mmCIF file of C-alpha atoms in Angstrom:
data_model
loop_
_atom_site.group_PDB
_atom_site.id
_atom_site.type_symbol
_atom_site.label_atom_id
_atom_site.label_comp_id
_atom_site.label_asym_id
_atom_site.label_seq_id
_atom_site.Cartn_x
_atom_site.Cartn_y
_atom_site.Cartn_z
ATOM 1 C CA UNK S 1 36.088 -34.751 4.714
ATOM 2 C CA UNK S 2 38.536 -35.922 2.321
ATOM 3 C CA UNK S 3 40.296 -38.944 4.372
ATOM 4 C CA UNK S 4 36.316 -40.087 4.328
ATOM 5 C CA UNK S 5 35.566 -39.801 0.818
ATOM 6 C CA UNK S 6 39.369 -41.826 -0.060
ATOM 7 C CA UNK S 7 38.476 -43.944 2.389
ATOM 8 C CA UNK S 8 35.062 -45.081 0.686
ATOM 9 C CA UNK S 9 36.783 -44.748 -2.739
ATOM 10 C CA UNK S 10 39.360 -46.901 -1.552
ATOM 11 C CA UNK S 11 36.900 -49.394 -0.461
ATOM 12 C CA UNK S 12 35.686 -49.748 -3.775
ATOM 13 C CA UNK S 13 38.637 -49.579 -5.070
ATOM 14 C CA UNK S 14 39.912 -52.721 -2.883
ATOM 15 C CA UNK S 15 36.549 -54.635 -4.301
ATOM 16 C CA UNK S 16 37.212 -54.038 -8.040
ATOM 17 C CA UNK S 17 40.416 -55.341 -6.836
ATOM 18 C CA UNK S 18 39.322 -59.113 -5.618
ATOM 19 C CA UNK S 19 37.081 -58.932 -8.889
ATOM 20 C CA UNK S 20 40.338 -58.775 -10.728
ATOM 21 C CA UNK S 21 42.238 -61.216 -8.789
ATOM 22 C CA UNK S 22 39.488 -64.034 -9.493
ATOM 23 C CA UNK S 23 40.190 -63.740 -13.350
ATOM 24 C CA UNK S 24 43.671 -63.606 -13.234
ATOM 25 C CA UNK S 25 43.097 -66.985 -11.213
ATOM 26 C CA UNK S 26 41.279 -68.511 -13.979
ATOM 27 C CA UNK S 27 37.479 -67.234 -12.770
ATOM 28 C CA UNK S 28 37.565 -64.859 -16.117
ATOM 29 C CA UNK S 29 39.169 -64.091 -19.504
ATOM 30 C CA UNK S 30 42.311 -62.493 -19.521
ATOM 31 C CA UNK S 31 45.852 -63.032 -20.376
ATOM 32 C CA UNK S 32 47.649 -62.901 -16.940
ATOM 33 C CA UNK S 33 47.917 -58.824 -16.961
ATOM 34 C CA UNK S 34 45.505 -58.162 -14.827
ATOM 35 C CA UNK S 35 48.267 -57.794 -11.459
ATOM 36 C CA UNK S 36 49.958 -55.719 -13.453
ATOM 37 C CA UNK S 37 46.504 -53.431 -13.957
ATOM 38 C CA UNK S 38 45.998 -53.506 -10.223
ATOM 39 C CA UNK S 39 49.595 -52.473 -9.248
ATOM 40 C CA UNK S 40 49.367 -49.713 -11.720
ATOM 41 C CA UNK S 41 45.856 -48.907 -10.271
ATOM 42 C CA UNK S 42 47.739 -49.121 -6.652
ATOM 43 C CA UNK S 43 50.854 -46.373 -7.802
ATOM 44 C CA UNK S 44 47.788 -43.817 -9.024
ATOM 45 C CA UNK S 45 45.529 -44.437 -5.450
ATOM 46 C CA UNK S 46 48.730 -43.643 -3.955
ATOM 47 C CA UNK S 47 49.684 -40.576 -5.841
ATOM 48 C CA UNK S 48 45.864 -39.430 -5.888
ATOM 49 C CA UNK S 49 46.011 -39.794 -1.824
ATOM 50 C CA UNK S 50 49.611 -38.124 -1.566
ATOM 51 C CA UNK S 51 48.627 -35.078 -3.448
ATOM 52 C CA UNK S 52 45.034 -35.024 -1.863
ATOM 53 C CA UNK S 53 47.056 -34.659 1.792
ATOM 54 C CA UNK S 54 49.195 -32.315 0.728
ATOM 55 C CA UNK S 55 46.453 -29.787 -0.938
ATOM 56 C CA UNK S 56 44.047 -30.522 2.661
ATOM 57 C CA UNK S 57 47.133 -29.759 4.487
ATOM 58 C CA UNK S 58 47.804 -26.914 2.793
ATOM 59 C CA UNK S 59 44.285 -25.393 2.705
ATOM 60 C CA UNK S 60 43.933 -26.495 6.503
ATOM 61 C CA UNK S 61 46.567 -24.033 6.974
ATOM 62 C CA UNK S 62 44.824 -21.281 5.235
ATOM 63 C CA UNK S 63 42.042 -21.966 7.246
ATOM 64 C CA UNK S 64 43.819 -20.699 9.918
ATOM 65 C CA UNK S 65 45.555 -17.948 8.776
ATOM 66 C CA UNK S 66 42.031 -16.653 7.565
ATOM 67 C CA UNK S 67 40.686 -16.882 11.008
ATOM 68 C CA UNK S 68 43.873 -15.184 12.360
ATOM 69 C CA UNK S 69 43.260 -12.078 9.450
ATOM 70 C CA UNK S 70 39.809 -11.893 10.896
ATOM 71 C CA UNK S 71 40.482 -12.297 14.437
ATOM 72 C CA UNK S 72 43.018 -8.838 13.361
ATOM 73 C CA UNK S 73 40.457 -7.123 11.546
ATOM 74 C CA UNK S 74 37.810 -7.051 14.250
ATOM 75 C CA UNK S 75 40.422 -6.211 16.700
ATOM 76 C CA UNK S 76 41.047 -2.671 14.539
ATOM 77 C CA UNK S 77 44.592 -2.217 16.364
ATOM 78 C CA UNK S 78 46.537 -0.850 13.469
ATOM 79 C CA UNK S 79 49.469 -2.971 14.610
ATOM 80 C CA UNK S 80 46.878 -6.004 13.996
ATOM 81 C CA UNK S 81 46.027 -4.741 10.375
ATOM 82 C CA UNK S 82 49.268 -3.888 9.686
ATOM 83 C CA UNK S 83 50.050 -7.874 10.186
ATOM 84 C CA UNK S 84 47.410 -8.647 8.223
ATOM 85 C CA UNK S 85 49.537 -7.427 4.853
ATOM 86 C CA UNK S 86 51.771 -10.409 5.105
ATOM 87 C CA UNK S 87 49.047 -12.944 6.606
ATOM 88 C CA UNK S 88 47.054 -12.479 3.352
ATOM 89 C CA UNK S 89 50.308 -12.785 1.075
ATOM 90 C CA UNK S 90 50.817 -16.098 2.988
ATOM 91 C CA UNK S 91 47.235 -16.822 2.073
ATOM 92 C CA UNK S 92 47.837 -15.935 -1.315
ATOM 93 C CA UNK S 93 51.180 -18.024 -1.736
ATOM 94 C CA UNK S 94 48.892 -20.978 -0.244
ATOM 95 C CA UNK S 95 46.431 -20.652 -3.280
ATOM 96 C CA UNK S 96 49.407 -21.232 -5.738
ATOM 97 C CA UNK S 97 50.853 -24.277 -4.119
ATOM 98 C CA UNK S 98 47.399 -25.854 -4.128
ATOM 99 C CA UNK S 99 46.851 -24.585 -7.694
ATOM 100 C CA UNK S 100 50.716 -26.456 -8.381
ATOM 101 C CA UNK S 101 49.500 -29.751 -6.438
ATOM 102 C CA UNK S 102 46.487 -29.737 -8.735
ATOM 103 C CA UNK S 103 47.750 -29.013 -11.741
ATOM 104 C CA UNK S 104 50.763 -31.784 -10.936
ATOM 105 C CA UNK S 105 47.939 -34.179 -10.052
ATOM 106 C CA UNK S 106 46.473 -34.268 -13.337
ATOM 107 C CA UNK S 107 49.239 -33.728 -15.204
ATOM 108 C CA UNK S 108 50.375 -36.876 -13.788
ATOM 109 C CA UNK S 109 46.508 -38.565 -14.404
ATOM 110 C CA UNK S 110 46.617 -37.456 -17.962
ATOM 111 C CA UNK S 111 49.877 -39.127 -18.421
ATOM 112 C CA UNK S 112 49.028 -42.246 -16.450
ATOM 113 C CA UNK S 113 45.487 -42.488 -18.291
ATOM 114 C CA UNK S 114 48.270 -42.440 -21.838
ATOM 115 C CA UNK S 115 50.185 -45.284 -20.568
ATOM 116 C CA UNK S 116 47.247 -47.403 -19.936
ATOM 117 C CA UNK S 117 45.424 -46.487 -23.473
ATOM 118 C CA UNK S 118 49.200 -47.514 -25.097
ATOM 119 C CA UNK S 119 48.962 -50.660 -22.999
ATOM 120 C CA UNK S 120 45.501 -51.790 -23.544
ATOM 121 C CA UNK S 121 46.362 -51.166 -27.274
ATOM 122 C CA UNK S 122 49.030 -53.535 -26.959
ATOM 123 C CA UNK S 123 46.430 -55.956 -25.601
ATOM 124 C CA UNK S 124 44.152 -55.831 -28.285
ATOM 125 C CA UNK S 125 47.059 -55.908 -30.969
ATOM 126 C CA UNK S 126 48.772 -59.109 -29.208
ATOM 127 C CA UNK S 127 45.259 -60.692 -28.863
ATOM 128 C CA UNK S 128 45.116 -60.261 -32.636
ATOM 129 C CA UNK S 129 48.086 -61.569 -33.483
ATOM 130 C CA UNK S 130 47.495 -64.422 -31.133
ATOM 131 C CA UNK S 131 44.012 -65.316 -32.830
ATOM 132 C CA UNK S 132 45.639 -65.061 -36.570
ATOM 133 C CA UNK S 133 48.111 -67.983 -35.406
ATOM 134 C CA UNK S 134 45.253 -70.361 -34.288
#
């Protein structure tokens, strides 16, 4: 469910892409950055996809270990229950490693969304300057 919904995000991503590549071939206005702006774009897809693999992977597991508590619960052999003590721990450990991944994710976002504000500030200031020359 996830691999499809990168996959069609992706897909638009690679079109805004070829959009960008025209005007930094002289289709558009712009000052040359616009490569940079993809690779950039590029390093975030990549970390976005990284951490979205490593949460499904992780809650994929869960998946499993619920079914397993379950499968031991219906059973009722005390033995069975008994296991079920650390199955749910493991469960529980789960939840805060996708809770980390998240909370790294957008820690990183926030701090990528910065850079670009700082750098399309730049933009606008060296545009300025440019302009005040002419």
């Amino acid at each position: 469910m996830v691999e499809a919904a990168m996959a069609d995000t992706c897909e638009n991503k690679n079109k805004r892409f070829n959009i960008g590549a025209g005007k930094a071939n002289g289709a558009g206005a712009g000052d040359g950055d616009d490569t940079e702006d993809e690779e950039c774009d590029v390093e975030v897809w990549d970390t976005l996809r990284y951490s979205f693999k490593k949460a499904q992977a992780v809650l994929d597991q869960n998946r499993e270990l619920i079914k397993k508590v379950n499968e031991n619960h219906q059973s009722k052999i005390p033995d069975n229950l008994v296991k079920n003590v650390g199955l749910i721990r493991e469960i529980n450990g789960n939840i805060s490693k996708v809770i980390e991944i998240y909370s790294g994710l957008s820690v990183n976002f926030s701090d990528t969304v910065r850079q670009r504000k700082k750098i399309g500030n730049r933009k606008v200031e060296n545009r300025r300057s440019r302009t005040e020359f002419e």
